Amino acid sequence: MLNHENSHTIFNNARNLIPGGVNSPARAFGAVGGEPIVFDRGEGAYLYDVDGNKYVDYVQSWGPMILGHAHPRVIAAIQAAAVKGTSFGAPTLLENTLAQMVIDTVPSIEKIRFVNSGTEATMSAIRLARGFTGRKKIIKFIGNYHGHVDSLLVAAGSSAATLGVPNSPGVTEGTIQDTILLPYNNVEALKNAFHSAGKEIAAAIVEPVAGNMGCVVGSSNFLYELRHLTQENGAVLIFDEVMSGWRVGKSGAGARFSLVPDITTLGKVIGGGLPVGAYGGRADIMDNILPKGKVFQAGTLSGNPLAMAAGVATLRVLNESDPFAAIERKAAMLAEGLEDAARDAKIPAAIEQIGSMMTLFFLTEQDNKIDQHRMSGTTFNGGIVERSTATSSTGGCFSSKITDWESASRCDTNRYANFFWNMLDRGFYFPCSQFETFFMSAVITEKEINQTIDAAAEVFKLLSL
Ligand SMILES: *Cc1c(COP(=O)(O)O)cnc(C)c1O
């Protein structure tokens, strides 16, 4: 067992100062039991805790750190911005630079506004959609997470699901009465909802690749119908790509699936590890935001120069090095290795992977018997791509076993907790919940991947005893 003495002391003190000892519940280890690790520093593919233990990091701050920790160019950009002053509450050139980079990368975004978190981005996008359409109702999918926005904090995946509080105390019935909840990847339910309330719907918000019930890919049928029905009914389609942006490919899930949402919300990678969110899309919709339009949205620190500098540096490195195909190849290598190792140890499991996002789902015996037919095709509209072609830019590797929150929530969370602690003990930091996504990065090499697969093979054998 690794020594976690310093982590233990620091976390114990934190508990007296901060509710639950953490500033975000996702990091509390509640779903796996035990106490969080307290980190001292990160470098490249590795994290170092306060007891001197070293881990290969597959959490990557829950998504942002696609270039690894403390990337020299990102750090240099933050330092250069900092010496010029940390905040002015006034325009800077860096905001234009990052805006232009995002607009050049994500085809559906014509204009963009920066905020400070993904939560702010989705909250503002919903308000904008309601202001733009003059309608009240929004569609949200079960198991999708869009931050802790009141009207979206129902059936909200990971943290909320993990803690068993799909409806948080403090979120009033009045707040969520205009939220229509639908199952993910279910075309029938979608059609019914639009049939009965189509002209009252201001917006549908969706994670086109869900990352907050574990990684679950939106099916082409489902996303296509969603685009079609929103358009037909004059509702705004919001793709929440706070996690999937730059993760399922450089231009996000919308571009990869050849679908054009009206608004896209972003965060995580675009901040390069600093607090940034953004929402952008059709200019005629975006122009409804104050001061150009009447929909109120503001932020003292929005477009903060340090955050913009980190984002610009991150996207610049990504543009220059174009690591996406290589990252995806490594992600498929890890996914395949974990799946084979689980099979060898007779542990029922399904891996969902697309781009640099993936989840290892531990299945119950019963779910494992469901026929696992992988569909194949070379484009997304052809559906789902076979593992052997997972290195192609349109590929991905997913089974038909986990398609929505219903199927995800049946997974064996005890077995996941066991896997998590045993991997941690061997120096591999995975997310502390079955219902979270883990990530490949530009700096994890085949060496670390092989070490991870070997360690996992050992752990699966222990789990099967
Ligand atoms: C992380 C996440 C959010 C919330 O972003 P925060 O910066 O944590 O507020 C919203 N939507 C999705 C899809 C996310 O993954």
XYZ file of C-alpha atoms and ligand atoms in Angstrom:
480
model
C 0.000 0.000 0.000
C 1.218 3.489 -0.830
C 1.678 5.841 2.079
C -0.966 8.606 2.144
C -0.121 10.062 5.580
C 0.296 13.685 4.457
C -2.787 13.514 2.253
C -4.732 12.241 5.249
C -3.575 15.071 7.543
C -4.227 17.815 5.007
C -7.655 16.446 4.065
C -8.607 16.145 7.739
C -7.797 19.825 8.243
C -9.660 20.740 5.067
C -12.779 19.084 6.419
C -12.914 21.656 9.214
C -12.516 24.524 6.775
C -14.368 23.532 3.600
C -17.633 21.544 3.450
C -16.653 17.908 2.941
C -13.039 19.045 2.619
C -13.352 19.737 -1.115
C -14.319 22.595 -3.405
C -16.116 20.286 -5.843
C -17.837 17.018 -4.929
C -16.489 15.113 -7.954
C -13.068 14.958 -6.296
C -14.267 13.723 -2.894
C -13.810 9.965 -3.588
C -17.333 9.438 -2.221
C -18.190 6.871 -4.868
C -15.157 4.686 -4.205
C -14.995 5.164 -0.420
C -11.989 6.582 1.375
C -10.224 9.918 1.217
C -8.973 11.990 -1.702
C -5.304 12.218 -2.550
C -3.839 15.696 -2.062
C -1.574 16.676 -4.935
C 1.572 18.738 -4.864
C 2.397 19.127 -8.556
C 1.958 17.793 -12.053
C 4.457 17.418 -14.857
C 3.596 16.052 -18.291
C 1.808 12.726 -17.949
C 2.390 12.523 -14.196
C 0.925 13.797 -10.933
C 2.891 13.859 -7.655
C 1.059 13.792 -4.323
C 2.086 15.359 -1.008
C 3.535 12.016 0.161
C 5.876 11.832 -2.822
C 3.890 9.191 -4.740
C 3.832 9.435 -8.517
C 0.876 8.578 -10.766
C 0.111 8.401 -14.464
C -2.814 10.836 -14.695
C -5.888 9.721 -16.631
C -8.171 12.316 -14.953
C -6.380 15.354 -16.398
C -8.278 17.783 -14.203
C -11.478 16.179 -15.619
C -10.565 17.068 -19.189
C -8.591 20.284 -19.673
C -5.023 18.962 -19.561
C -4.803 17.495 -23.066
C -1.184 18.715 -23.342
C -0.242 17.278 -19.963
C 0.609 19.201 -16.816
C 2.721 22.352 -16.739
C 3.319 22.431 -20.486
C 6.285 24.830 -20.895
C 4.577 26.982 -23.541
C 1.352 27.292 -21.584
C 3.258 28.227 -18.429
C 5.358 30.774 -20.344
C 2.199 32.350 -21.796
C 0.598 32.629 -18.353
C 3.783 34.156 -16.922
C 4.068 36.656 -19.766
C 0.443 37.710 -19.269
C 0.795 37.908 -15.473
C 3.660 40.398 -15.487
C 1.484 42.743 -17.553
C -1.279 42.685 -14.932
C -3.814 40.030 -14.023
C -7.168 41.708 -14.693
C -8.450 44.973 -16.105
C -12.187 44.416 -16.496
C -11.702 45.950 -19.926
C -10.996 44.622 -23.436
C -7.642 43.048 -24.312
C -6.235 41.767 -27.601
C -5.973 38.237 -26.178
C -9.785 37.912 -26.218
C -9.860 38.530 -29.981
C -7.054 36.055 -30.508
C -8.778 33.233 -28.638
C -12.172 34.072 -30.163
C -10.694 33.919 -33.667
C -8.973 30.603 -32.923
C -12.201 29.013 -31.688
C -14.220 30.406 -34.605
C -11.613 29.067 -37.050
C -11.772 25.624 -35.436
C -15.460 25.020 -34.675
C -17.418 25.509 -37.917
C -20.808 26.229 -36.293
C -19.488 29.140 -34.204
C -19.752 32.582 -35.822
C -19.593 34.650 -32.641
C -18.507 33.697 -29.147
C -18.674 35.034 -25.611
C -16.192 33.980 -22.902
C -17.256 33.278 -19.330
C -15.455 31.656 -16.369
C -16.780 28.094 -16.254
C -18.771 25.511 -18.156
C -21.661 26.080 -15.763
C -21.802 29.753 -16.682
C -21.683 28.845 -20.364
C -24.687 26.493 -20.263
C -26.643 28.768 -17.930
C -26.119 31.698 -20.285
C -26.876 29.637 -23.399
C -30.224 28.553 -21.917
C -31.117 32.139 -21.025
C -30.132 33.286 -24.508
C -32.233 30.555 -26.155
C -35.256 31.537 -24.067
C -34.707 35.223 -24.779
C -34.262 34.579 -28.486
C -37.322 32.338 -28.923
C -39.586 33.907 -26.305
C -40.357 30.369 -25.154
C -39.961 28.694 -21.755
C -39.399 24.965 -22.047
C -36.060 23.233 -22.403
C -35.254 19.618 -23.165
C -32.527 17.956 -21.145
C -31.377 14.343 -21.386
C -31.125 12.011 -18.425
C -27.512 11.363 -17.430
C -26.202 14.455 -19.238
C -24.470 16.997 -17.012
C -24.310 20.676 -17.848
C -22.813 22.096 -14.668
C -24.755 23.074 -11.570
C -27.312 25.309 -13.284
C -30.579 25.111 -11.300
C -32.832 24.327 -14.263
C -30.425 21.643 -15.515
C -29.699 19.969 -12.189
C -32.097 17.113 -12.709
C -30.979 13.588 -13.586
C -27.548 15.097 -14.101
C -25.058 12.228 -14.211
C -21.719 11.865 -12.408
C -21.460 13.926 -9.225
C -25.175 14.284 -8.850
C -25.820 10.656 -9.753
C -22.921 9.391 -7.707
C -24.172 11.158 -4.625
C -27.727 10.067 -5.269
C -29.074 13.618 -5.407
C -30.508 13.914 -8.905
C -32.660 16.752 -7.614
C -30.601 18.885 -5.262
C -32.229 20.444 -2.227
C -32.436 24.122 -3.043
C -33.521 23.517 -6.621
C -37.212 24.363 -6.469
C -39.954 22.661 -8.405
C -40.729 26.031 -9.957
C -37.217 26.225 -11.371
C -37.371 22.875 -13.104
C -41.020 22.857 -14.158
C -40.029 23.993 -17.643
C -37.350 21.310 -17.987
C -38.476 18.297 -20.004
C -36.403 15.222 -19.144
C -35.871 12.622 -21.849
C -33.812 9.423 -22.064
C -30.555 9.733 -24.026
C -30.295 8.069 -27.434
C -34.046 7.465 -27.549
C -35.564 8.691 -30.819
C -39.136 7.696 -29.931
C -39.212 9.755 -26.732
C -37.759 12.691 -28.638
C -40.422 12.549 -31.329
C -43.176 12.297 -28.723
C -41.875 15.318 -26.801
C -41.776 17.502 -29.895
C -45.150 16.189 -31.000
C -46.811 17.244 -27.758
C -44.905 20.447 -26.891
C -42.868 21.373 -29.990
C -43.847 25.025 -30.223
C -43.212 25.671 -26.520
C -39.640 24.423 -26.614
C -36.992 27.140 -26.457
C -34.008 24.811 -26.586
C -32.715 21.287 -26.395
C -29.343 20.921 -24.673
C -27.323 17.759 -25.183
C -23.852 16.317 -24.726
C -23.382 14.909 -28.273
C -20.808 12.639 -26.717
C -21.840 12.257 -23.105
C -18.997 12.252 -20.616
C -20.765 12.535 -17.311
C -22.439 9.138 -16.992
C -19.186 7.645 -18.139
C -18.415 8.071 -21.817
C -21.527 7.309 -23.888
C -21.618 8.281 -27.538
C -24.740 9.847 -28.991
C -26.037 7.694 -31.850
C -26.230 9.201 -35.316
C -30.013 8.580 -35.496
C -30.631 10.295 -32.228
C -28.490 13.367 -32.911
C -29.779 13.680 -36.462
C -33.415 13.558 -35.279
C -32.634 16.082 -32.578
C -31.202 18.500 -35.135
C -34.122 17.914 -37.461
C -36.874 18.328 -34.832
C -35.387 21.438 -33.210
C -35.048 23.067 -36.619
C -38.558 22.115 -37.679
C -40.028 23.508 -34.454
C -37.961 26.674 -34.215
C -36.129 25.550 -31.089
C -32.457 26.303 -30.431
C -30.142 23.275 -30.433
C -27.334 23.579 -27.883
C -24.428 21.155 -28.096
C -22.710 21.093 -24.735
C -19.119 20.418 -25.763
C -17.530 21.641 -22.547
C -15.920 18.200 -22.297
C -16.039 16.879 -25.871
C -14.525 19.999 -27.477
C -10.985 19.153 -28.699
C -11.535 15.712 -27.126
C -13.567 13.768 -29.697
C -11.447 15.475 -32.319
C -10.086 18.934 -32.949
C -13.371 20.583 -33.912
C -15.616 18.764 -31.471
C -18.455 16.302 -31.823
C -20.629 18.621 -33.944
C -18.058 18.824 -36.705
C -17.068 15.181 -36.410
C -20.671 14.084 -36.818
C -21.360 16.685 -39.550
C -24.102 18.307 -37.488
C -24.512 22.049 -37.046
C -25.920 23.120 -33.667
C -27.186 26.670 -33.167
C -25.104 27.208 -30.046
C -22.116 25.312 -28.666
C -20.913 25.570 -25.081
C -17.208 25.124 -24.378
C -14.859 25.019 -21.397
C -12.143 22.727 -20.062
C -9.540 22.487 -22.907
C -10.059 26.093 -24.124
C -8.828 27.366 -20.752
C -5.621 25.320 -20.802
C -6.138 24.585 -17.090
C -7.367 28.046 -16.104
C -11.040 28.831 -15.439
C -12.686 29.499 -18.813
C -16.047 28.731 -20.353
C -17.594 30.008 -23.557
C -20.747 29.867 -25.620
C -20.915 30.628 -29.286
C -22.877 29.951 -32.431
C -25.090 31.638 -34.988
C -24.382 35.370 -35.115
C -28.080 36.262 -35.325
C -28.687 34.439 -32.050
C -25.496 35.574 -30.288
C -26.255 39.222 -31.138
C -29.181 39.056 -28.715
C -26.742 39.218 -25.795
C -26.234 42.539 -23.993
C -24.935 45.095 -24.976
C -25.713 44.280 -28.632
C -29.080 42.799 -27.644
C -31.222 42.615 -24.522
C -30.393 39.246 -22.910
C -28.367 40.013 -19.800
C -25.084 38.243 -19.185
C -21.944 39.695 -17.611
C -18.752 38.775 -15.728
C -16.144 40.831 -13.840
C -13.352 38.406 -14.709
C -14.736 37.153 -18.048
C -12.054 37.097 -20.741
C -9.392 37.312 -18.029
C -5.951 37.822 -19.617
C -4.278 34.917 -17.789
C -7.070 32.544 -18.772
C -7.111 33.792 -22.373
C -3.312 33.457 -22.585
C -3.462 29.860 -21.336
C -6.210 29.081 -23.837
C -4.403 30.696 -26.758
C -1.154 28.876 -25.936
C -2.963 25.540 -25.609
C -4.819 25.874 -28.905
C -1.668 27.130 -30.621
C 0.310 24.058 -29.531
C -2.596 21.851 -30.621
C -2.798 23.587 -34.023
C 0.946 23.346 -34.624
C 1.486 19.781 -33.440
C -1.901 18.392 -34.565
C -1.701 15.475 -32.109
C -5.313 14.358 -32.489
C -4.808 11.256 -34.648
C -1.924 10.110 -32.468
C -3.872 10.703 -29.244
C -6.806 8.780 -30.648
C -4.553 5.897 -31.660
C -3.132 5.736 -28.133
C -6.642 5.933 -26.658
C -7.737 2.985 -28.801
C -4.597 1.102 -27.767
C -5.430 1.594 -24.088
C -9.098 0.736 -24.632
C -8.254 -2.433 -26.509
C -5.631 -3.455 -23.952
C -7.993 -2.956 -21.010
C -10.785 -4.821 -22.759
C -8.545 -7.781 -23.645
C -7.126 -7.935 -20.126
C -10.636 -7.907 -18.637
C -11.726 -10.669 -20.996
C -8.689 -12.795 -20.121
C -9.580 -12.515 -16.430
C -13.257 -13.214 -17.203
C -14.327 -9.838 -15.859
C -17.448 -8.686 -17.733
C -16.697 -5.196 -18.989
C -17.413 -2.839 -21.854
C -15.160 -0.050 -23.033
C -16.627 3.015 -24.670
C -14.016 5.177 -26.395
C -14.047 7.983 -28.906
C -11.256 10.463 -29.515
C -9.368 10.875 -26.254
C -12.414 10.073 -24.075
C -13.196 6.647 -22.653
C -14.821 4.685 -19.837
C -14.366 1.126 -18.666
C -17.808 -0.069 -17.567
C -17.944 -3.078 -15.264
C -21.029 -5.011 -16.329
C -23.229 -7.222 -14.245
C -23.384 -10.853 -15.392
C -26.861 -10.257 -16.729
C -25.925 -7.245 -18.838
C -22.911 -9.073 -20.167
C -25.210 -11.592 -21.857
C -26.888 -8.923 -23.987
C -25.720 -9.529 -27.505
C -22.883 -7.173 -28.211
C -23.165 -6.385 -31.862
C -20.834 -3.703 -33.024
C -22.007 -1.862 -36.074
C -19.516 -0.718 -38.610
C -19.147 2.000 -41.172
C -16.572 4.510 -42.188
C -18.395 7.716 -41.416
C -20.383 8.708 -38.398
C -23.584 8.780 -40.372
C -22.857 5.177 -41.191
C -22.931 4.706 -37.447
C -20.375 3.138 -35.292
C -16.930 2.106 -36.280
C -15.309 -1.221 -35.541
C -12.372 -1.388 -33.120
C -9.963 -2.332 -35.890
C -10.555 1.021 -37.578
C -10.513 3.003 -34.367
C -7.430 4.871 -35.458
C -9.283 6.568 -38.290
C -10.426 10.097 -37.628
C -14.061 9.095 -37.759
C -13.581 5.984 -35.656
C -14.371 5.191 -32.107
C -14.947 2.056 -30.235
C -18.162 1.384 -28.504
C -20.341 -1.543 -27.682
C -24.104 -1.427 -27.828
C -24.311 -2.272 -24.139
C -24.130 1.174 -22.588
C -26.352 3.642 -24.417
C -28.034 5.734 -21.742
C -28.200 6.383 -18.013
C -30.436 3.369 -17.471
C -27.829 0.946 -18.799
C -24.871 2.845 -17.309
C -26.399 2.952 -13.840
C -26.700 -0.844 -13.705
C -22.905 -1.200 -13.720
C -21.030 -2.816 -10.855
C -19.826 0.239 -8.928
C -18.257 -1.874 -6.166
C -16.066 -3.591 -8.698
C -15.138 -0.195 -10.152
C -14.143 1.024 -6.664
C -11.921 -2.037 -6.265
C -10.342 -1.427 -9.646
C -9.793 2.242 -8.790
C -7.963 1.608 -5.478
C -5.850 -1.198 -6.858
C -4.780 0.928 -9.829
C -4.055 3.893 -7.568
C -1.834 1.684 -5.466
C 0.128 0.758 -8.595
C 0.580 4.409 -9.572
C -2.300 4.988 -12.004
C -4.806 7.755 -11.254
C -8.250 6.993 -12.697
C -11.477 8.923 -11.982
C -12.984 8.175 -8.581
C -16.348 7.099 -10.030
C -17.666 4.563 -12.521
C -19.690 7.377 -14.067
C -16.811 9.589 -15.147
C -14.754 9.683 -18.317
C -11.006 9.211 -18.373
C -8.685 10.750 -20.922
C -5.693 10.172 -23.177
C -3.321 13.103 -23.655
C -0.551 14.181 -25.997
C 2.114 13.314 -23.413
C 1.117 9.817 -22.299
C 3.339 7.449 -24.304
C 3.079 3.808 -25.288
C 5.379 3.034 -22.362
C 2.836 4.322 -19.830
C -0.024 2.690 -21.730
C 1.665 -0.712 -21.632
C 2.424 -0.276 -17.934
C -1.238 0.602 -17.368
C -2.480 -2.453 -19.245
C -0.067 -4.740 -17.356
C -1.179 -3.309 -14.020
C -4.839 -3.606 -15.012
C -4.323 -7.255 -16.003
C -2.953 -7.920 -12.516
C -5.866 -6.071 -10.910
C -8.518 -7.832 -13.007
C -7.114 -11.167 -11.818
C -7.480 -10.013 -8.211
C -11.045 -8.836 -8.903
C -12.042 -12.164 -10.395
C -11.043 -14.117 -7.270
C -17.568 19.930 -16.879
C -18.815 20.127 -17.638
C -19.657 21.233 -17.419
C -19.442 22.194 -16.290
O -18.260 22.905 -16.400
P -17.652 23.595 -15.072
O -16.481 24.354 -15.580
O -17.320 22.486 -14.139
O -18.719 24.477 -14.525
C -20.736 21.410 -18.255
N -21.001 20.541 -19.243
C -20.231 19.464 -19.481
C -20.553 18.552 -20.612
C -19.116 19.208 -18.674
O -18.385 18.118 -18.887
